C-alpha cells in the first residue's frame, strides 16, 4: 500500500512545539491518572449499595455517563499521545485516501476545461460537526483552486454556513496570494427548504456544467438527486458524508466517496501538518482499541456460554458495562 | 490576536460544554440547552445575511439581463410575495393575531398549493434517479458488483410478497433459505456489521475533529493568515 511520511525533523523542533508537547503530555498523563482513580472509585461505590446511594444523592457527577467518560478519556489519551509523538518529529504512516489524492487532479481538470468547480457543504448548519469538517476541507480546496485560478461556486442552505464559507475561502485566497480572485457572490445563500435547495443546485449543475462537483457534509434524501445530476453532465465527483444511509447513493453516483471518518480526516490529510496527522493516527489507535474490545467481548461471551464460569461472566460484564 | 482570541473562546467553551455533559448540577447541566438557544438566536440574525445575499445576486442578474435572468425574476417574485403575505398575515381569518399558517390564509394556500407540490415533485424525481444509479451500480462487471447485485436482489425480493411466494415450496428444514429469511439475515448480520464499523469510525472521527478544534490544532476555519 502506498504510504507517505510526515516531514518534520526532530532536530529543528521549535520551542513552542516543545512547550505544547510538554503541556499535552502532562495533560494526557493527568487525565489518565484521573480516570483510573475515578474508575476505581466507581467500582468501589458500585460494590457497596449504601455508598452508591450516598454518592448519587450528593455527587456532582452523572454516574450514568461513567462509561462515556472512561472511553472518552482512553480515546482522547490515544489521540493526544499521537499528536505529541508527531509533534516531536516521529514519522507516522498514514494510508492513502483515493478521493483526497484526486482533489488536485479534479481542480486541474476544471482549469483546463475552463469550467467552474461546485462545492456543496451539505444541508446542516454550523452546529453540526460534519459541516465544520466540510468548512475545514473547503479552506484547503479554495487554496488549491486559487493557485489554479479556477472559479469556485458554493451554494449554501444556511446563512451561517455562508458567512463561515465566505470567511474561510477569502482567507484561503489571501494565503494563496490571490485576494483579487476571490468573488464573494460565488458563495451564496439559496434556500432553507431541502428540496428547493436541491432544485437550485441541480439548476446550477445543468446550467453551468461544472467540471468537478464536491458534495461534502451532512446530506439527506437529496444526495442522489444532486449526485445523479452531476453524473449526467460528466463531472468528476467527490462526495463524503457521515450519514451512513446516504453513503450507498454517493458510492453509486460519484467517482470517489469519503466514507464516514474519512470526511473528518480530510482536512488533516490535506494539510500534511504533523500534529494534524498525529490526530489521524490517534483515530486509528482508537479503532484498534475498539477492535480489541469487540474481540475480547466476543471471546468472553463465547467462553461464558461454553464453560458457565462465574469469573468469566464477571469479566464479561465489565466489558459490557463499558459499552452499555 | 485576531486568531488567538477565537482559539481561547473555542477552548473555554469546548471544555465547559464537555464538563457540562458529565455534571449533574447547575449551571453546567443546562449549558448545552442555553448555548443551543443562543445559536438559534444568532441563526435568526444570520438569516438577514442570507436573504440579503439572495436579493443582491438575483437583482444583479435581472438588472444586468444576465443569462437566464427570468428565473431570477421568478425567485425574487416568490421571495417577495411569500415574505409580504407571511409578515402581514394577508387573508388570515384571525387577522394579525392569528396563527401564521391558519386555514384560509394566503400563506397557507402558498404552502399547500405551491411549496408542498413543488417539494413533492423534487422528491419524486428520486425514484428515477434511484433506478438509473442502481442500473450503473448493479452491472455485474466485477466480483464486488456481482455480490452487491445478488444481495440487492435477495433483499428486494425478500421484502415483497413475491419473494415469499417464490420460495414457499421449500421444506421446513430449509426454511432459512426462504427469501424473506435470507433478506432478514443479510440485514441483521452483514449489513449491521458494516453499518456499525462505519459508525465506530464516524464516532472516532467526531472525537478527533472536536479535539483538534478545542485544542487549537485545527485552525483552518479561522483562515490561514497569521
Short mmCIF file of C-alpha atoms in Angstrom, two decimals:
data_model
loop_
_atom_site.label_atom_id
_atom_site.label_comp_id
_atom_site.label_asym_id
_atom_site.label_seq_id
_atom_site.Cartn_x
_atom_site.Cartn_y
_atom_site.Cartn_z
CA UNK A 1 0.00 0.00 0.00
CA UNK A 2 1.49 3.39 -0.93
CA UNK A 3 2.26 5.48 2.10
CA UNK A 4 3.67 8.86 2.90
CA UNK A 5 5.62 10.22 5.85
CA UNK A 6 5.36 13.35 7.90
CA UNK A 7 8.28 15.60 7.18
CA UNK A 8 9.15 17.31 10.45
CA UNK A 9 12.70 16.95 11.71
CA UNK A 10 13.34 16.34 15.44
CA UNK A 11 16.45 18.50 15.34
CA UNK A 12 14.52 21.58 14.24
CA UNK A 13 11.62 21.43 16.72
CA UNK A 14 10.72 24.97 17.78
CA UNK A 15 10.40 25.98 21.47
CA UNK A 16 6.63 26.47 21.10
CA UNK A 17 6.27 22.89 19.85
CA UNK A 18 8.37 21.68 22.81
CA UNK A 19 6.14 23.61 25.23
CA UNK A 20 2.99 22.29 23.55
CA UNK A 21 4.39 18.77 23.65
CA UNK A 22 5.14 19.04 27.36
CA UNK A 23 1.70 20.50 28.07
CA UNK A 24 -0.10 17.81 26.09
CA UNK A 25 1.98 15.04 27.64
CA UNK A 26 1.24 16.37 31.13
CA UNK A 27 -2.47 16.72 30.31
CA UNK A 28 -2.65 13.18 28.93
CA UNK A 29 -0.82 11.85 31.98
CA UNK A 30 -3.04 13.75 34.41
CA UNK A 31 -6.24 12.72 32.61
CA UNK A 32 -5.19 9.07 32.55
CA UNK A 33 -4.43 9.13 36.26
CA UNK A 34 -7.71 10.85 37.00
CA UNK A 35 -9.77 8.37 35.03
CA UNK A 36 -8.03 5.38 36.59
CA UNK A 37 -8.64 6.82 40.05
CA UNK A 38 -12.24 7.59 39.17
CA UNK A 39 -12.85 4.12 37.73
CA UNK A 40 -11.52 2.58 40.94
CA UNK A 41 -13.87 4.79 42.99
CA UNK A 42 -16.87 3.90 40.80
CA UNK A 43 -16.22 0.17 41.12
CA UNK A 44 -15.87 0.54 44.89
CA UNK A 45 -19.10 2.51 45.10
CA UNK A 46 -20.98 0.07 42.90
CA UNK A 47 -19.86 -2.80 45.15
CA UNK A 48 -21.49 -1.08 48.14
CA UNK A 49 -25.17 -0.09 47.60
CA UNK A 50 -25.20 2.31 50.59
CA UNK A 51 -22.13 4.17 49.31
CA UNK A 52 -23.59 4.23 45.81
CA UNK A 53 -26.86 5.71 47.11
CA UNK A 54 -24.99 8.38 49.07
CA UNK A 55 -22.82 9.26 46.08
CA UNK A 56 -25.78 9.61 43.72
CA UNK A 57 -27.60 11.88 46.18
CA UNK A 58 -24.69 14.23 46.94
CA UNK A 59 -22.44 13.93 43.88
CA UNK A 60 -21.89 16.39 41.11
CA UNK A 61 -21.03 13.67 38.64
CA UNK A 62 -23.65 11.97 36.46
CA UNK A 63 -22.79 8.34 37.21
CA UNK A 64 -24.90 7.17 34.23
CA UNK A 65 -22.24 8.65 31.97
CA UNK A 66 -19.23 6.98 33.59
CA UNK A 67 -18.72 4.73 30.58
CA UNK A 68 -18.67 7.71 28.22
CA UNK A 69 -16.03 9.36 30.43
CA UNK A 70 -13.84 6.25 30.61
CA UNK A 71 -14.00 5.61 26.85
CA UNK A 72 -13.65 9.31 26.09
CA UNK A 73 -10.51 9.60 28.19
CA UNK A 74 -8.99 6.45 26.68
CA UNK A 75 -9.62 7.69 23.12
CA UNK A 76 -8.58 11.25 23.93
CA UNK A 77 -5.40 9.92 25.51
CA UNK A 78 -4.62 7.86 22.40
CA UNK A 79 -5.18 10.83 20.09
CA UNK A 80 -3.15 13.22 22.27
CA UNK A 81 -0.32 10.70 22.53
CA UNK A 82 -0.01 10.51 18.75
CA UNK A 83 -0.28 14.28 18.42
CA UNK A 84 2.65 14.61 20.84
CA UNK A 85 4.62 11.91 19.01
CA UNK A 86 4.00 13.56 15.65
CA UNK A 87 4.94 17.00 17.02
CA UNK A 88 8.22 15.54 18.31
CA UNK A 89 9.10 14.60 14.74
CA UNK A 90 8.41 10.89 14.85
CA UNK A 91 7.48 9.67 11.33
CA UNK A 92 3.91 8.36 11.07
CA UNK A 93 2.41 6.27 8.31
CA UNK A 94 -0.99 7.38 7.03
CA UNK A 95 -2.86 5.27 4.50
CA UNK A 96 -3.72 6.96 1.23
CA UNK A 97 -7.30 8.15 0.70
CA UNK A 98 -8.04 7.92 -3.02
CA UNK A 99 -10.76 10.59 -3.01
CA UNK A 100 -8.43 13.16 -1.47
CA UNK A 101 -5.49 12.26 -3.71
CA UNK A 102 -7.73 13.15 -6.66
CA UNK A 103 -8.70 16.63 -5.43
CA UNK A 104 -5.85 18.40 -7.21
CA UNK A 105 -6.46 16.41 -10.39
CA UNK A 106 -10.15 17.43 -10.33
CA UNK A 107 -9.23 21.10 -9.90
CA UNK A 108 -6.65 20.86 -12.68
CA UNK A 109 -9.23 19.28 -14.98
CA UNK A 110 -11.68 22.10 -14.29
CA UNK A 111 -8.98 24.67 -15.04
CA UNK A 112 -8.09 23.01 -18.34
CA UNK A 113 -11.73 22.86 -19.36
CA UNK A 114 -12.35 26.45 -18.27
CA UNK A 115 -15.32 25.35 -16.16
CA UNK A 116 -16.19 26.13 -12.53
CA UNK A 117 -15.92 23.85 -9.51
CA UNK A 118 -19.07 23.25 -7.47
CA UNK A 119 -18.80 22.75 -3.71
CA UNK A 120 -21.92 21.68 -1.78
CA UNK A 121 -21.35 21.75 2.01
CA UNK A 122 -24.44 19.71 2.88
CA UNK A 123 -27.72 20.66 4.50
CA UNK A 124 -26.71 21.09 8.11
CA UNK A 125 -25.89 24.28 9.98
CA UNK A 126 -22.66 25.18 11.77
CA UNK A 127 -23.75 23.32 14.93
CA UNK A 128 -23.08 20.05 13.13
CA UNK A 129 -19.55 18.66 13.18
CA UNK A 130 -19.87 17.40 9.58
CA UNK A 131 -20.36 20.99 8.42
CA UNK A 132 -17.33 22.14 10.42
CA UNK A 133 -15.26 19.36 8.81
CA UNK A 134 -16.62 20.43 5.43
CA UNK A 135 -15.59 24.07 6.05
CA UNK A 136 -12.08 22.93 7.01
CA UNK A 137 -11.86 20.98 3.78
CA UNK A 138 -13.25 23.91 1.79
CA UNK A 139 -10.38 26.03 3.08
CA UNK A 140 -7.79 23.62 1.67
CA UNK A 141 -9.69 23.23 -1.58
CA UNK A 142 -10.01 27.00 -2.01
CA UNK A 143 -6.24 27.38 -1.60
CA UNK A 144 -5.68 24.86 -4.42
CA UNK A 145 -8.34 26.50 -6.60
CA UNK A 146 -6.83 29.96 -6.02
CA UNK A 147 -3.48 28.60 -7.19
CA UNK A 148 -5.03 27.23 -10.37
CA UNK A 149 -7.08 30.39 -10.96
CA UNK A 150 -10.33 28.44 -11.33
CA UNK A 151 -13.79 29.56 -10.27
CA UNK A 152 -15.31 28.11 -7.09
CA UNK A 153 -19.10 28.12 -6.74
CA UNK A 154 -20.59 27.37 -3.29
CA UNK A 155 -24.40 27.45 -2.97
CA UNK A 156 -25.41 27.02 0.69
CA UNK A 157 -28.58 26.21 2.58
CA UNK A 158 -27.84 28.04 5.84
CA UNK A 159 -26.93 31.69 6.29
CA UNK A 160 -24.33 30.98 9.00
CA UNK A 161 -22.63 28.44 6.75
CA UNK A 162 -22.50 31.12 4.05
CA UNK A 163 -20.76 33.54 6.42
CA UNK A 164 -18.21 30.93 7.55
CA UNK A 165 -17.61 29.71 3.99
CA UNK A 166 -17.02 33.26 2.75
CA UNK A 167 -14.53 33.97 5.54
CA UNK A 168 -12.75 30.64 5.02
CA UNK A 169 -12.48 30.98 1.24
CA UNK A 170 -11.41 34.61 1.43
CA UNK A 171 -8.59 33.72 3.85
CA UNK A 172 -7.53 30.85 1.60
CA UNK A 173 -7.34 33.16 -1.42
CA UNK A 174 -5.34 35.62 0.69
CA UNK A 175 -2.90 32.95 1.83
CA UNK A 176 -2.52 31.77 -1.78
CA UNK A 177 -1.61 35.34 -2.76
CA UNK A 178 -4.74 35.77 -4.92
CA UNK A 179 -7.07 38.06 -2.93
CA UNK A 180 -8.15 39.69 -6.21
CA UNK A 181 -9.56 36.37 -7.49
CA UNK A 182 -11.98 36.00 -4.56
CA UNK A 183 -15.61 36.55 -5.59
CA UNK A 184 -17.93 36.95 -2.61
CA UNK A 185 -21.07 36.37 -4.69
CA UNK A 186 -19.90 32.90 -5.72
CA UNK A 187 -20.65 31.78 -2.15
CA UNK A 188 -24.33 32.48 -1.75
CA UNK A 189 -27.45 31.52 0.15
CA UNK A 190 -30.14 29.63 -1.79
CA UNK A 191 -32.96 28.39 0.44
CA UNK A 192 -33.53 26.73 3.79
CA UNK A 193 -36.06 24.33 2.24
CA UNK A 194 -34.48 20.94 1.47
CA UNK A 195 -35.91 20.34 -1.99
CA UNK A 196 -35.85 23.98 -3.03
CA UNK A 197 -32.12 23.84 -2.30
CA UNK A 198 -31.78 20.57 -4.24
CA UNK A 199 -33.66 22.07 -7.20
CA UNK A 200 -31.46 25.19 -7.17
CA UNK A 201 -28.22 23.18 -7.04
CA UNK A 202 -29.48 20.90 -9.82
CA UNK A 203 -30.21 24.01 -11.87
CA UNK A 204 -26.69 25.33 -11.26
CA UNK A 205 -25.21 21.97 -12.30
CA UNK A 206 -27.24 21.81 -15.51
CA UNK A 207 -26.70 25.46 -16.49
CA UNK A 208 -23.04 25.93 -15.51
CA UNK A 209 -21.91 22.34 -16.16
CA UNK A 210 -19.08 22.36 -13.60
CA UNK A 211 -16.12 20.10 -14.36
CA UNK A 212 -15.84 18.96 -10.74
CA UNK A 213 -18.51 18.60 -8.05
CA UNK A 214 -17.75 18.19 -4.34
CA UNK A 215 -20.54 17.07 -2.00
CA UNK A 216 -19.03 17.12 1.48
CA UNK A 217 -21.08 17.40 4.67
CA UNK A 218 -24.41 16.18 6.01
CA UNK A 219 -26.86 15.02 3.34
CA UNK A 220 -30.34 13.53 3.37
CA UNK A 221 -32.76 12.40 0.62
CA UNK A 222 -31.40 14.96 -1.86
CA UNK A 223 -27.96 13.27 -2.00
CA UNK A 224 -28.80 11.09 -5.00
CA UNK A 225 -30.73 13.86 -6.78
CA UNK A 226 -27.60 16.03 -6.69
CA UNK A 227 -25.07 13.28 -7.41
CA UNK A 228 -27.02 11.81 -10.33
CA UNK A 229 -27.46 15.24 -11.93
CA UNK A 230 -23.70 15.80 -11.59
CA UNK A 231 -23.09 12.37 -13.08
CA UNK A 232 -25.34 13.14 -16.05
CA UNK A 233 -23.12 16.07 -17.11
CA UNK A 234 -19.93 14.01 -16.81
CA UNK A 235 -18.39 15.98 -13.93
CA UNK A 236 -15.74 14.34 -11.78
CA UNK A 237 -17.49 13.91 -8.44
CA UNK A 238 -16.08 13.56 -4.93
CA UNK A 239 -18.54 13.07 -2.08
CA UNK A 240 -18.29 12.48 1.63
CA UNK A 241 -20.74 12.25 4.49
CA UNK A 242 -21.05 10.83 7.96
CA UNK A 243 -24.66 9.81 7.36
CA UNK A 244 -24.49 6.06 6.59
CA UNK A 245 -27.91 5.87 4.82
CA UNK A 246 -26.66 8.28 2.13
CA UNK A 247 -23.33 6.54 1.52
CA UNK A 248 -24.65 3.92 -0.96
CA UNK A 249 -26.16 6.69 -3.11
CA UNK A 250 -22.87 8.57 -3.27
CA UNK A 251 -20.92 5.36 -3.93
CA UNK A 252 -23.27 4.58 -6.85
CA UNK A 253 -23.22 8.04 -8.41
CA UNK A 254 -19.80 9.57 -7.59
CA UNK A 255 -16.25 8.79 -8.66
CA UNK A 256 -14.90 8.87 -5.09
CA UNK A 257 -16.65 8.73 -1.75
CA UNK A 258 -15.20 9.63 1.64
CA UNK A 259 -16.85 7.15 3.97
CA UNK A 260 -17.69 8.48 7.43
CA UNK A 261 -14.41 9.01 9.26
CA UNK A 262 -12.58 9.92 6.02
CA UNK A 263 -14.61 13.14 5.86
CA UNK A 264 -13.28 14.12 9.29
CA UNK A 265 -9.77 13.05 8.32
CA UNK A 266 -9.78 15.04 5.08
CA UNK A 267 -8.62 18.38 6.45
CA UNK A 268 -5.77 16.83 8.42
CA UNK A 269 -4.82 14.63 5.47
CA UNK A 270 -4.63 17.54 3.03
CA UNK A 271 -2.81 19.83 5.46
CA UNK A 272 0.10 17.32 5.88
CA UNK A 273 0.75 19.13 9.16
CA UNK A 274 2.43 16.71 11.61
CA UNK A 275 0.15 17.36 14.61
CA UNK A 276 -2.98 17.02 12.45
CA UNK A 277 -1.64 13.77 11.00
CA UNK A 278 -0.86 12.64 14.55
CA UNK A 279 -4.53 13.04 15.45
CA UNK A 280 -5.40 10.81 12.46
CA UNK A 281 -3.05 8.17 13.77
CA UNK A 282 -4.75 8.54 17.15
CA UNK A 283 -8.07 7.80 15.43
CA UNK A 284 -6.55 4.60 14.07
CA UNK A 285 -5.36 3.70 17.57
CA UNK A 286 -8.94 4.25 18.74
CA UNK A 287 -10.11 1.81 16.09
CA UNK A 288 -7.51 -0.66 17.35
CA UNK A 289 -8.87 -0.28 20.88
CA UNK A 290 -12.44 -0.83 19.59
CA UNK A 291 -11.34 -3.98 17.73
CA UNK A 292 -9.65 -5.32 20.88
CA UNK A 293 -12.80 -4.74 22.95
CA UNK A 294 -15.04 -6.32 20.28
CA UNK A 295 -12.82 -9.41 20.05
CA UNK A 296 -12.48 -9.62 23.84
CA UNK A 297 -16.25 -9.26 24.31
CA UNK A 298 -16.99 -11.93 21.69
CA UNK A 299 -14.41 -14.33 23.16
CA UNK A 300 -15.67 -13.78 26.72
CA UNK A 301 -19.32 -14.27 25.71
CA UNK A 302 -18.39 -17.49 23.88
CA UNK A 303 -16.29 -18.74 26.81
CA UNK A 304 -19.08 -17.94 29.25
CA UNK A 305 -21.66 -19.88 27.23
CA UNK A 306 -19.31 -22.88 26.94
CA UNK A 307 -17.89 -23.03 30.48
CA UNK A 308 -20.59 -21.24 32.51
CA UNK A 309 -17.74 -19.83 34.63
CA UNK A 310 -18.70 -17.14 37.17
CA UNK A 311 -15.32 -15.37 36.80
CA UNK A 312 -15.66 -15.14 33.01
CA UNK A 313 -19.20 -13.80 33.46
CA UNK A 314 -17.97 -11.05 35.79
CA UNK A 315 -15.16 -10.01 33.42
CA UNK A 316 -17.61 -10.13 30.52
CA UNK A 317 -20.00 -7.85 32.42
CA UNK A 318 -17.25 -5.28 32.99
CA UNK A 319 -16.60 -5.16 29.21
CA UNK A 320 -20.35 -4.94 28.56
CA UNK A 321 -20.70 -2.18 31.18
CA UNK A 322 -18.20 -0.05 29.27
CA UNK A 323 -20.41 -0.08 26.16
CA UNK A 324 -23.83 -0.03 27.84
CA UNK B 1 -4.60 38.47 18.41
CA UNK B 2 -7.20 38.09 15.66
CA UNK B 3 -6.62 34.33 15.75
CA UNK B 4 -5.74 33.91 19.42
CA UNK B 5 -9.00 35.25 20.88
CA UNK B 6 -11.24 32.87 18.85
CA UNK B 7 -8.94 29.99 19.83
CA UNK B 8 -9.23 30.87 23.53
CA UNK B 9 -13.02 31.22 23.27
CA UNK B 10 -13.26 27.86 21.44
CA UNK B 11 -11.10 26.14 24.07
CA UNK B 12 -13.06 27.51 27.04
CA UNK B 13 -16.50 26.82 25.53
CA UNK B 14 -15.42 23.34 24.40
CA UNK B 15 -14.09 22.36 27.83
CA UNK B 16 -17.11 23.84 29.64
CA UNK B 17 -19.60 22.00 27.38
CA UNK B 18 -17.75 18.69 27.73
CA UNK B 19 -17.72 19.18 31.50
CA UNK B 20 -21.42 20.06 31.43
CA UNK B 21 -22.20 16.67 29.88
CA UNK B 22 -20.89 14.89 32.98
CA UNK B 23 -22.01 17.26 35.73
CA UNK B 24 -25.48 16.99 37.26
CA UNK B 25 -25.74 20.44 38.87
CA UNK B 26 -26.34 23.92 37.54
CA UNK B 27 -25.22 25.88 35.74
CA UNK B 28 -23.25 23.11 33.98
CA UNK B 29 -26.18 20.74 33.30
CA UNK B 30 -28.18 23.42 31.46
CA UNK B 31 -25.31 24.91 29.48
CA UNK B 32 -25.92 22.83 26.36
CA UNK B 33 -29.54 23.98 26.13
CA UNK B 34 -28.51 27.59 26.78
CA UNK B 35 -25.90 27.51 24.02
CA UNK B 36 -28.42 25.89 21.66
CA UNK B 37 -30.79 28.80 22.37
CA UNK B 38 -28.02 31.35 21.71
CA UNK B 39 -27.22 29.53 18.47
CA UNK B 40 -30.88 29.74 17.38
CA UNK B 41 -30.88 33.49 18.11
CA UNK B 42 -27.68 34.04 16.10
CA UNK B 43 -29.13 31.97 13.26
CA UNK B 44 -32.20 34.22 13.07
CA UNK B 45 -29.97 37.28 12.67
CA UNK B 46 -27.81 35.44 10.16
CA UNK B 47 -30.90 34.86 8.03
CA UNK B 48 -30.83 38.58 7.21
CA UNK B 49 -27.41 37.97 5.65
CA UNK B 50 -28.79 35.04 3.67
CA UNK B 51 -31.85 36.93 2.46
CA UNK B 52 -29.62 39.88 1.57
CA UNK B 53 -27.30 37.63 -0.43
CA UNK B 54 -30.26 36.11 -2.30
CA UNK B 55 -31.72 39.51 -3.16
CA UNK B 56 -28.36 41.01 -4.17
CA UNK B 57 -27.43 38.19 -6.55
CA UNK B 58 -30.80 37.92 -8.27
CA UNK B 59 -31.37 41.69 -8.50
CA UNK B 60 -27.95 41.99 -10.13
CA UNK B 61 -28.85 39.26 -12.64
CA UNK B 62 -32.13 40.92 -13.51
CA UNK B 63 -30.62 44.40 -13.84
CA UNK B 64 -27.71 43.08 -15.99
CA UNK B 65 -30.08 40.92 -18.06
CA UNK B 66 -27.66 38.01 -17.44
CA UNK B 67 -28.24 34.57 -18.96
CA UNK B 68 -31.49 33.00 -17.69
CA UNK B 69 -32.44 36.24 -15.88
CA UNK B 70 -36.21 35.44 -16.00
CA UNK B 71 -35.56 32.63 -13.48
CA UNK B 72 -34.12 35.24 -11.11
CA UNK B 73 -37.27 37.31 -11.59
CA UNK B 74 -39.40 34.31 -10.58
CA UNK B 75 -37.20 33.79 -7.49
CA UNK B 76 -37.49 37.45 -6.48
CA UNK B 77 -41.26 37.46 -7.02
CA UNK B 78 -41.68 34.26 -4.97
CA UNK B 79 -39.48 35.66 -2.19
CA UNK B 80 -41.32 38.99 -2.05
CA UNK B 81 -44.85 37.54 -2.22
CA UNK B 82 -44.19 34.92 0.48
CA UNK B 83 -42.46 37.47 2.72
CA UNK B 84 -45.27 40.03 2.45
CA UNK B 85 -48.21 37.66 2.92
CA UNK B 86 -46.37 35.94 5.78
CA UNK B 87 -45.33 39.12 7.59
CA UNK B 88 -48.69 40.85 7.26
CA UNK B 89 -50.75 37.64 7.54
CA UNK B 90 -52.71 38.54 4.42
CA UNK B 91 -56.08 36.79 4.22
CA UNK B 92 -55.67 35.37 7.72
CA UNK B 93 -59.22 34.91 9.16
CA UNK B 94 -58.00 35.97 12.63
CA UNK B 95 -56.01 38.95 11.36
CA UNK B 96 -52.56 39.80 12.71
CA UNK B 97 -53.28 37.90 15.94
CA UNK B 98 -53.98 34.60 14.17
CA UNK B 99 -51.79 31.55 13.62
CA UNK B 100 -49.30 32.18 10.82
CA UNK B 101 -50.45 29.11 8.86
CA UNK B 102 -54.14 29.33 9.79
CA UNK B 103 -56.58 27.69 7.37
CA UNK B 104 -57.85 30.14 4.75
CA UNK B 105 -54.79 32.42 4.96
CA UNK B 106 -52.87 33.20 1.79
CA UNK B 107 -49.68 31.81 3.28
CA UNK B 108 -51.48 28.52 3.92
CA UNK B 109 -52.52 28.49 0.26
CA UNK B 110 -48.92 29.14 -0.87
CA UNK B 111 -47.71 26.42 1.47
CA UNK B 112 -50.27 23.80 0.42
CA UNK B 113 -50.73 24.81 -3.20
CA UNK B 114 -47.21 25.76 -4.27
CA UNK B 115 -44.49 24.82 -1.80
CA UNK B 116 -45.63 21.28 -0.94
CA UNK B 117 -46.37 20.18 -4.55
CA UNK B 118 -43.01 21.56 -5.73
CA UNK B 119 -41.17 19.77 -2.91
CA UNK B 120 -43.06 16.55 -3.67
CA UNK B 121 -42.13 16.88 -7.35
CA UNK B 122 -38.43 17.14 -6.50
CA UNK B 123 -38.69 14.25 -4.05
CA UNK B 124 -40.48 12.06 -6.59
CA UNK B 125 -37.58 12.54 -9.01
CA UNK B 126 -35.63 10.40 -6.57
CA UNK B 127 -37.38 7.26 -7.84
CA UNK B 128 -35.99 7.80 -11.35
CA UNK B 129 -32.53 8.67 -10.04
CA UNK B 130 -32.53 5.52 -7.87
CA UNK B 131 -33.34 3.47 -10.98
CA UNK B 132 -30.51 4.97 -13.07
CA UNK B 133 -27.97 4.79 -10.20
CA UNK B 134 -28.95 1.20 -9.39
CA UNK B 135 -28.56 0.21 -13.03
CA UNK B 136 -24.98 1.52 -13.03
CA UNK B 137 -24.08 0.13 -9.60
CA UNK B 138 -25.54 -3.32 -10.20
CA UNK B 139 -23.92 -4.03 -13.55
CA UNK B 140 -22.09 -7.28 -12.70
CA UNK B 141 -18.72 -6.23 -14.10
CA UNK B 142 -16.63 -7.09 -11.06
CA UNK B 143 -16.76 -9.65 -8.26
CA UNK B 144 -17.83 -6.95 -5.75
CA UNK B 145 -20.58 -5.63 -8.05
CA UNK B 146 -21.87 -9.18 -8.54
CA UNK B 147 -22.07 -9.73 -4.76
CA UNK B 148 -23.82 -6.35 -4.43
CA UNK B 149 -26.30 -7.27 -7.15
CA UNK B 150 -27.03 -10.69 -5.60
CA UNK B 151 -27.56 -9.23 -2.12
CA UNK B 152 -29.78 -6.45 -3.53
CA UNK B 153 -31.91 -8.96 -5.46
CA UNK B 154 -32.40 -11.10 -2.34
CA UNK B 155 -33.38 -8.04 -0.28
CA UNK B 156 -35.71 -6.66 -2.98
CA UNK B 157 -37.48 -9.98 -3.47
CA UNK B 158 -37.39 -10.92 0.22
CA UNK B 159 -39.16 -7.71 1.22
CA UNK B 160 -42.08 -8.31 -1.17
CA UNK B 161 -44.87 -10.95 -1.20
CA UNK B 162 -43.38 -12.33 -4.43
CA UNK B 163 -40.26 -13.42 -2.52
CA UNK B 164 -42.30 -15.40 -0.02
CA UNK B 165 -44.41 -16.92 -2.78
CA UNK B 166 -41.36 -17.94 -4.86
CA UNK B 167 -39.77 -19.96 -2.02
CA UNK B 168 -42.90 -21.12 -0.18
CA UNK B 169 -42.44 -24.65 -1.57
CA UNK B 170 -39.23 -25.22 0.40
CA UNK B 171 -39.33 -27.88 3.14
CA UNK B 172 -39.27 -26.65 6.74
CA UNK B 173 -35.73 -27.93 7.26
CA UNK B 174 -34.54 -25.48 4.55
CA UNK B 175 -36.64 -22.61 5.88
CA UNK B 176 -33.54 -20.44 6.38
CA UNK B 177 -33.15 -20.37 2.57
CA UNK B 178 -36.56 -18.80 2.02
CA UNK B 179 -36.10 -15.34 0.51
CA UNK B 180 -37.71 -13.37 3.40
CA UNK B 181 -35.48 -15.19 5.91
CA UNK B 182 -32.37 -14.68 3.76
CA UNK B 183 -33.23 -10.98 3.42
CA UNK B 184 -33.65 -10.67 7.19
CA UNK B 185 -30.34 -12.45 7.75
CA UNK B 186 -28.47 -10.11 5.36
CA UNK B 187 -29.99 -7.06 7.05
CA UNK B 188 -29.40 -8.34 10.60
CA UNK B 189 -25.81 -9.58 10.26
CA UNK B 190 -23.59 -8.47 7.33
CA UNK B 191 -25.44 -5.14 6.93
CA UNK B 192 -25.45 -4.36 10.67
CA UNK B 193 -21.77 -5.28 10.99
CA UNK B 194 -20.86 -2.94 8.13
CA UNK B 195 -23.03 -0.12 9.49
CA UNK B 196 -21.54 -0.45 12.97
CA UNK B 197 -17.99 -0.40 11.61
CA UNK B 198 -18.80 2.86 9.80
CA UNK B 199 -20.49 4.29 12.91
CA UNK B 200 -17.46 3.47 15.11
CA UNK B 201 -15.22 5.20 12.56
CA UNK B 202 -17.53 8.24 12.49
CA UNK B 203 -17.60 8.45 16.30
CA UNK B 204 -13.80 8.39 16.41
CA UNK B 205 -13.66 10.97 13.63
CA UNK B 206 -16.02 13.27 15.55
CA UNK B 207 -13.94 12.94 18.72
CA UNK B 208 -10.68 13.61 16.85
CA UNK B 209 -12.11 16.60 14.95
CA UNK B 210 -13.59 18.07 18.14
CA UNK B 211 -10.28 17.65 19.96
CA UNK B 212 -8.36 19.26 17.09
CA UNK B 213 -10.68 22.27 17.21
CA UNK B 214 -10.85 22.57 21.03
CA UNK B 215 -7.06 22.32 21.38
CA UNK B 216 -6.47 24.74 18.52
CA UNK B 217 -4.65 22.20 16.34
CA UNK B 218 -7.25 22.64 13.57
CA UNK B 219 -7.35 26.36 12.70
CA UNK B 220 -8.46 26.27 9.11
CA UNK B 221 -11.90 27.65 9.96
CA UNK B 222 -10.13 30.81 11.16
CA UNK B 223 -8.37 31.23 7.85
CA UNK B 224 -4.72 30.58 7.23
CA UNK B 225 -3.22 34.04 7.53
CA UNK B 226 -1.03 34.81 10.53
#
